[in-house]
Amino acid sequence: MYGRDPWGGPLEIHAGDSATEDERSRNLADLDRGALSRPLDETQQSWLLGPGEQKKKKKYVDLGCVIVSRKIFIWTLGTILACGLLAGFVTLIAKTVPRHHHRSPPPDNYTLALHKALMFFNAQRSGKLPKHNNVSWRGNSCLQDGNDPSSTMKHLDGGYYDAGDAIKFNFPASFAMTMLSWSVIEYSAKYEAAGELGHVKEIIKWGTDYFLRSFNHTADTINSVAAQVGVGDTSGGSTNPNDHYCWMRPEDIDYERPVYECHSCSDLAAEMAAALAAASIVFKDNKAYSQELVHGAKTLFKFARTQRGRYSAGGADASIFYNSSSYWDEYLWGSAWLYYATGNTSYLQLATAPALARHAGAFWGGPDYGVLSWDNKLTGAQVLLSRLRLFLSPGYPYEEILRTFHNQTQIIMCSYLPIFTSFNRTRGGLIQLNHGRPQPLQYVVNAAFLASLFSDYMEAADTPGWYCGPNFYSTEVLRDFARTQMDYILGKNPRRMSYVVGFGNHYPKHVHHRGASIPKNKIKYSCKGGWKWRDSSKPNPNTLVGAMVAGPDKHDGFHDVRTNYNYTEPTLAGNAGLVAALVSLSGDGTTKIDKNTIFSAVPPMFPNTPPPPAAWKP
């Protein structure tokens, strides 16, 4: 019998087949395995397996670039959402739970004192004050300065009062602005870290704006300079109202303030030139103002060289308070700063002239050798020119005198060390740079600044130290000297007194200062009416924040008495040195000097070929 193969082929069945039932079962099993060994489509599977045995169909998700199981996709998506919710929950907890912030280390004492020392200049401002002056008991004052019909100098409002009085002395004021500018040029990064760079630049500009009004700064040649506004001489029992006889607020001054002009004042003009030249480097990012300062500096220095003489000669009023000993050191100082400001080698040639150095006292020493002050800038000029040798090394024809200045600077640094006896020290450790005379601190801060600065010069030049005779000293020794002197001033002294007003808990309360000693009570006190505040034993009603007073005597003694200015009077020049020393020591030691800014105007230097040796003679 013939039947139809359900798979499409004939199937022959023999009824008389002798095979056993078992054999047929084995054959069928073999057929089943052969059929299942090849893939079957879904229809075939349904035929073979039947409805009850059919496999479940898998479901997939097409993601475009890949096809994944829907089950895996759902699990993956759920895991991601769960992680996101968990992260959000943790973030919410972290933001709502109070946390303990890791505070940055507190500022060091030098930085804290720096903030206060700069405030002193705000209190000394004359003229129309800016709104942000931040000294509540000060106001506009002496707006009519320079309007005297007998004076050729006009519009001399502004500038700074020198000390506790209301006189504007251009000689020490210009030295103060030079020192502040020098400190900014070297340590602008430290000022910025302390948040005071803008403030100190504003202080400098307040001074240089006034200096530009003190002469015809637009001219190339001048024949006079304003030296002083106000009078302080009370000798001979004079009762004429002036800035020393009267004790009244600057805001209440109603007496005449004459202007002193000089026509032969090399020292003053050269110092003012140094101030403007140094400031031009500070303001080099303000091209127009910087050029204005450079032009004024050139004009002043030309006047200083042609009309020679001391500004305080001939019994001038200034000779009683700021008598200049010579003008040679100002020539050296001013020409060095003008070279840095202009790059003109004619100024460098003058600064390195051996004859000028000899006149300035570079080769003869003396008891005050190595002491930088408003009167003698020799030491400052030597350090400033040593910088040129350390970093640019101009070579011939400047090398010989620059090497001399460098060697002498190293000798001066040796004289600051306790092991040497060039200067005495008090029992408390304060160096006596003025040999026991009154008002010592202004000299100490200048020396601390030079020592700290020169140590930074050596480190920047990869020099670990210097020799004092056969002994080698590291740069850290100089910093230790600077620190010990500044720490003395800030309170580590036998009296445990800070000589910077407002710093620490114990500082002078009877500062010799008119504005600070008279309360701001809307009462105008007359010339003599203010004497009761001068002679009062009560503390000053106004705190002259940042003022460094004149200082203790040679026995570490100090009398906090308002009428004794040798102890309690602060000055512009003294505070400028204080600011410079503080910023040089401030910070954690990682920020160093700015090696390059001071050379911004200096062209590349190629040493000249030395002249041939003289012909040999038998």
XYZ file of C-alpha atoms in Angstrom, residues 139-483:
345
model
C 37.373 115.019 56.434
C 38.321 117.448 53.680
C 41.036 119.881 54.733
C 43.326 122.644 53.467
C 41.594 122.902 50.101
C 43.087 126.375 49.568
C 46.728 125.277 49.704
C 48.673 127.010 46.948
C 46.140 129.756 46.395
C 48.275 132.351 48.161
C 48.598 135.348 45.785
C 52.291 135.672 46.646
C 53.020 132.115 45.441
C 53.591 131.100 41.834
C 52.602 127.527 42.714
C 48.854 126.983 42.483
C 46.476 124.165 43.363
C 48.649 122.458 45.935
C 45.770 120.789 47.721
C 46.189 117.077 48.256
C 49.291 115.160 49.248
C 50.061 114.007 52.770
C 50.602 115.646 56.132
C 54.011 114.636 57.369
C 53.374 113.575 60.953
C 51.291 114.784 63.889
C 51.216 118.276 62.444
C 49.655 119.520 59.200
C 52.817 120.489 57.286
C 53.478 118.951 53.882
C 57.224 118.355 53.541
C 57.996 117.186 50.004
C 61.451 115.851 50.870
C 60.503 113.044 53.297
C 57.154 112.512 51.535
C 58.852 111.769 48.217
C 61.214 109.332 49.969
C 58.140 107.611 51.456
C 56.529 107.228 48.021
C 59.793 105.878 46.571
C 59.989 103.241 49.299
C 56.356 102.213 48.819
C 56.855 101.948 45.051
C 60.004 99.878 45.524
C 58.127 97.452 47.760
C 55.293 97.118 45.218
C 57.720 96.470 42.346
C 59.436 93.684 44.292
C 56.442 92.179 46.118
C 53.320 92.912 44.078
C 52.261 89.248 44.379
C 52.390 89.479 48.180
C 50.337 92.669 48.173
C 47.810 90.950 45.929
C 47.684 87.875 48.167
C 46.983 90.165 51.129
C 44.276 92.000 49.173
C 46.150 95.305 49.434
C 47.646 95.831 45.956
C 44.940 98.234 44.827
C 45.083 100.088 48.138
C 48.845 100.643 48.135
C 48.798 101.770 44.496
C 46.079 104.277 45.368
C 48.235 105.550 48.248
C 51.200 106.029 45.917
C 49.105 107.807 43.293
C 47.723 110.203 45.890
C 51.308 111.253 46.558
C 52.572 111.361 42.965
C 49.541 113.348 41.775
C 50.470 115.969 44.349
C 54.144 115.971 43.310
C 53.135 116.581 39.698
C 51.332 119.724 40.874
C 54.420 120.856 42.787
C 56.207 121.944 39.596
C 55.467 122.511 35.920
C 55.497 118.824 35.010
C 54.552 119.390 31.362
C 57.681 121.464 30.705
C 61.084 120.096 29.751
C 62.910 122.719 31.811
C 61.905 124.307 35.115
C 63.468 126.765 37.541
C 61.529 126.158 40.772
C 59.869 123.441 42.819
C 57.466 123.638 45.757
C 59.312 122.260 48.767
C 56.838 122.709 51.608
C 53.319 123.866 52.446
C 52.802 125.228 55.953
C 55.130 126.589 58.627
C 56.405 124.919 61.778
C 59.021 127.225 63.263
C 58.121 128.364 66.779
C 61.614 129.368 67.862
C 62.188 132.678 69.598
C 58.828 132.511 71.349
C 56.838 133.262 68.208
C 53.079 133.238 68.755
C 52.105 133.517 65.128
C 49.511 130.865 64.270
C 51.131 128.054 62.330
C 51.077 124.271 62.042
C 53.135 123.716 65.187
C 51.965 126.529 67.441
C 48.287 125.736 66.890
C 46.766 122.437 67.999
C 43.667 121.963 65.887
C 42.171 119.541 63.429
C 43.350 119.885 59.831
C 39.677 120.307 58.865
C 39.451 123.445 61.042
C 42.650 125.237 59.943
C 41.908 128.857 59.134
C 45.354 130.460 59.316
C 47.630 131.126 56.357
C 49.717 128.261 54.996
C 52.545 129.716 52.910
C 54.243 127.732 50.154
C 58.027 127.434 50.219
C 59.565 127.369 46.761
C 63.167 126.505 46.018
C 65.214 127.467 42.989
C 68.344 125.570 43.935
C 67.407 122.260 45.524
C 69.217 119.302 44.001
C 68.441 116.924 46.861
C 64.696 117.588 46.849
C 64.331 117.551 43.055
C 66.385 114.346 42.678
C 64.351 112.621 45.404
C 61.093 113.683 43.793
C 62.472 112.401 40.473
C 63.202 109.042 42.132
C 59.641 108.892 43.471
C 58.074 109.593 40.072
C 60.438 107.198 38.258
C 59.754 104.350 40.679
C 56.011 104.989 40.520
C 56.110 104.910 36.709
C 57.143 101.240 36.965
C 54.323 100.555 39.419
C 51.813 102.072 36.971
C 53.321 100.675 33.772
C 49.947 99.081 32.955
C 48.541 102.653 32.724
C 50.668 103.809 29.822
C 49.547 107.441 29.733
C 50.060 108.010 33.463
C 53.350 106.124 33.484
C 54.705 108.292 30.668
C 53.537 111.418 32.494
C 55.485 110.301 35.557
C 58.596 109.521 33.512
C 58.519 112.924 31.845
C 58.143 114.656 35.192
C 61.028 112.632 36.633
C 63.299 113.612 33.746
C 62.393 117.284 34.146
C 63.052 117.221 37.882
C 66.374 115.419 37.545
C 67.534 117.850 34.887
C 66.684 120.697 37.268
C 68.512 118.909 40.093
C 71.677 118.643 38.001
C 71.691 122.196 36.664
C 70.556 124.232 39.704
C 72.757 122.711 42.379
C 72.232 123.278 46.062
C 70.590 121.891 49.195
C 66.917 122.638 49.596
C 67.290 123.229 53.351
C 70.273 125.573 53.142
C 70.172 129.194 54.267
C 68.085 128.731 57.402
C 64.958 127.541 55.617
C 62.052 126.368 57.751
C 62.676 122.788 56.620
C 66.198 122.818 58.049
C 64.719 122.670 61.573
C 62.858 119.450 60.834
C 64.305 117.744 57.742
C 67.729 119.163 57.124
C 69.486 117.550 54.172
C 73.161 116.729 54.651
C 74.021 116.589 50.911
C 72.576 115.950 47.485
C 75.121 113.423 46.150
C 73.275 110.422 47.503
C 70.060 111.681 45.868
C 71.948 111.939 42.560
C 72.963 108.295 42.900
C 69.484 107.200 44.025
C 67.605 109.249 41.428
C 69.799 108.233 38.476
C 69.431 104.540 39.394
C 65.643 104.795 39.442
C 65.573 106.800 36.213
C 67.658 104.128 34.502
C 65.181 101.435 35.531
C 62.263 103.631 34.431
C 63.684 104.629 31.042
C 66.450 102.203 30.058
C 68.552 105.245 29.091
C 72.184 104.296 29.719
C 73.149 107.915 30.387
C 71.501 107.533 33.796
C 73.370 104.280 34.419
C 76.636 105.934 33.456
C 75.993 108.617 36.066
C 74.936 106.101 38.725
C 78.124 104.089 38.189
C 80.494 107.049 38.010
C 83.206 106.498 40.671
C 83.395 110.236 41.380
C 79.690 110.378 42.225
C 79.992 107.341 44.498
C 82.924 108.981 46.272
C 81.014 112.236 46.832
C 78.060 110.217 48.165
C 80.330 108.640 50.792
C 80.552 105.153 49.314
C 84.259 104.792 50.143
C 84.768 106.510 53.467
C 82.315 104.845 55.822
C 81.483 106.713 59.011
C 79.219 106.011 61.999
C 76.031 106.182 59.917
C 77.361 104.126 57.018
C 74.801 101.495 56.043
C 71.839 103.382 57.533
C 69.062 104.105 55.029
C 66.935 107.130 55.883
C 65.017 110.031 54.401
C 68.306 111.972 54.451
C 70.804 109.381 53.186
C 69.866 107.030 50.343
C 73.361 105.665 49.654
C 72.667 102.220 51.105
C 69.388 101.925 49.242
C 71.081 102.892 45.968
C 73.828 100.309 46.527
C 71.284 97.537 47.086
C 69.264 98.711 44.078
C 72.308 98.646 41.800
C 73.494 95.309 43.199
C 70.235 93.950 41.832
C 71.335 94.972 38.340
C 74.593 93.051 38.692
C 72.922 89.949 40.136
C 70.275 89.563 37.432
C 71.542 91.319 34.286
C 75.325 91.517 34.763
C 75.901 94.349 32.253
C 79.687 93.886 32.334
C 82.104 96.492 31.031
C 82.181 99.464 31.625
C 79.851 99.147 34.636
C 81.123 95.974 36.254
C 83.849 97.493 38.423
C 81.656 99.953 40.319
C 78.716 97.536 40.424
C 80.977 94.910 41.972
C 82.085 97.504 44.490
C 78.482 98.335 45.390
C 77.711 94.620 45.663
C 80.650 94.022 47.990
C 79.754 97.006 50.129
C 76.158 95.838 50.341
C 77.395 92.506 51.669
C 79.518 94.325 54.262
C 76.497 96.350 55.341
C 74.485 93.152 55.717
C 77.271 91.791 57.924
C 77.036 94.901 60.107
C 73.385 94.101 60.857
C 74.229 90.712 62.410
C 74.525 90.427 66.196
C 77.958 88.844 65.983
C 79.408 92.125 64.738
C 79.625 95.288 66.821
C 79.053 97.970 64.196
C 75.841 98.915 66.008
C 74.812 98.463 69.621
C 71.617 96.738 70.673
C 69.284 97.365 73.566
C 68.846 94.660 76.186
C 65.626 93.740 74.400
C 67.482 93.272 71.109
C 66.605 96.437 69.146
C 69.496 97.496 66.906
C 70.622 101.075 67.504
C 71.216 102.282 63.968
C 71.008 105.906 65.132
C 73.405 105.236 68.018
C 70.957 105.849 70.833
C 69.469 109.051 69.483
C 65.663 109.494 69.642
C 63.166 108.108 67.154
C 65.006 104.875 66.304
C 62.282 102.792 64.680
C 62.258 104.536 61.305
C 65.855 103.389 60.732
C 65.203 99.874 62.010
C 62.341 99.182 59.594
C 64.424 100.374 56.638
C 67.246 98.016 57.606
C 64.804 95.124 58.060
C 63.436 95.750 54.578
C 66.889 95.860 52.976
C 68.003 92.696 54.783
C 64.888 90.761 53.808
C 65.035 92.064 50.236
C 68.732 91.295 49.751
C 68.229 87.756 51.038
C 65.483 87.350 48.422
C 67.844 88.718 45.763
C 70.457 86.124 46.637
C 67.970 83.264 46.618
C 66.537 84.381 43.271
C 70.094 84.399 41.912
C 70.653 80.832 43.260
C 73.110 82.104 45.841
C 72.709 80.397 49.249
C 74.457 83.101 51.243
C 77.457 85.411 51.510
C 80.748 85.789 53.329
C 81.528 88.058 56.248
C 85.272 87.723 56.351
C 86.133 84.009 56.420
C 82.674 83.001 57.686
C 79.811 82.025 55.416
C 76.241 83.027 56.376
C 73.056 81.749 54.791
C 70.288 83.986 53.516
C 68.104 82.764 56.384
C 70.357 84.613 58.845
C 69.362 87.917 57.228
C 65.690 87.032 57.436
C 66.126 86.161 61.098
C 67.581 89.624 61.684
C 64.636 91.240 59.890
C 62.111 89.110 61.794
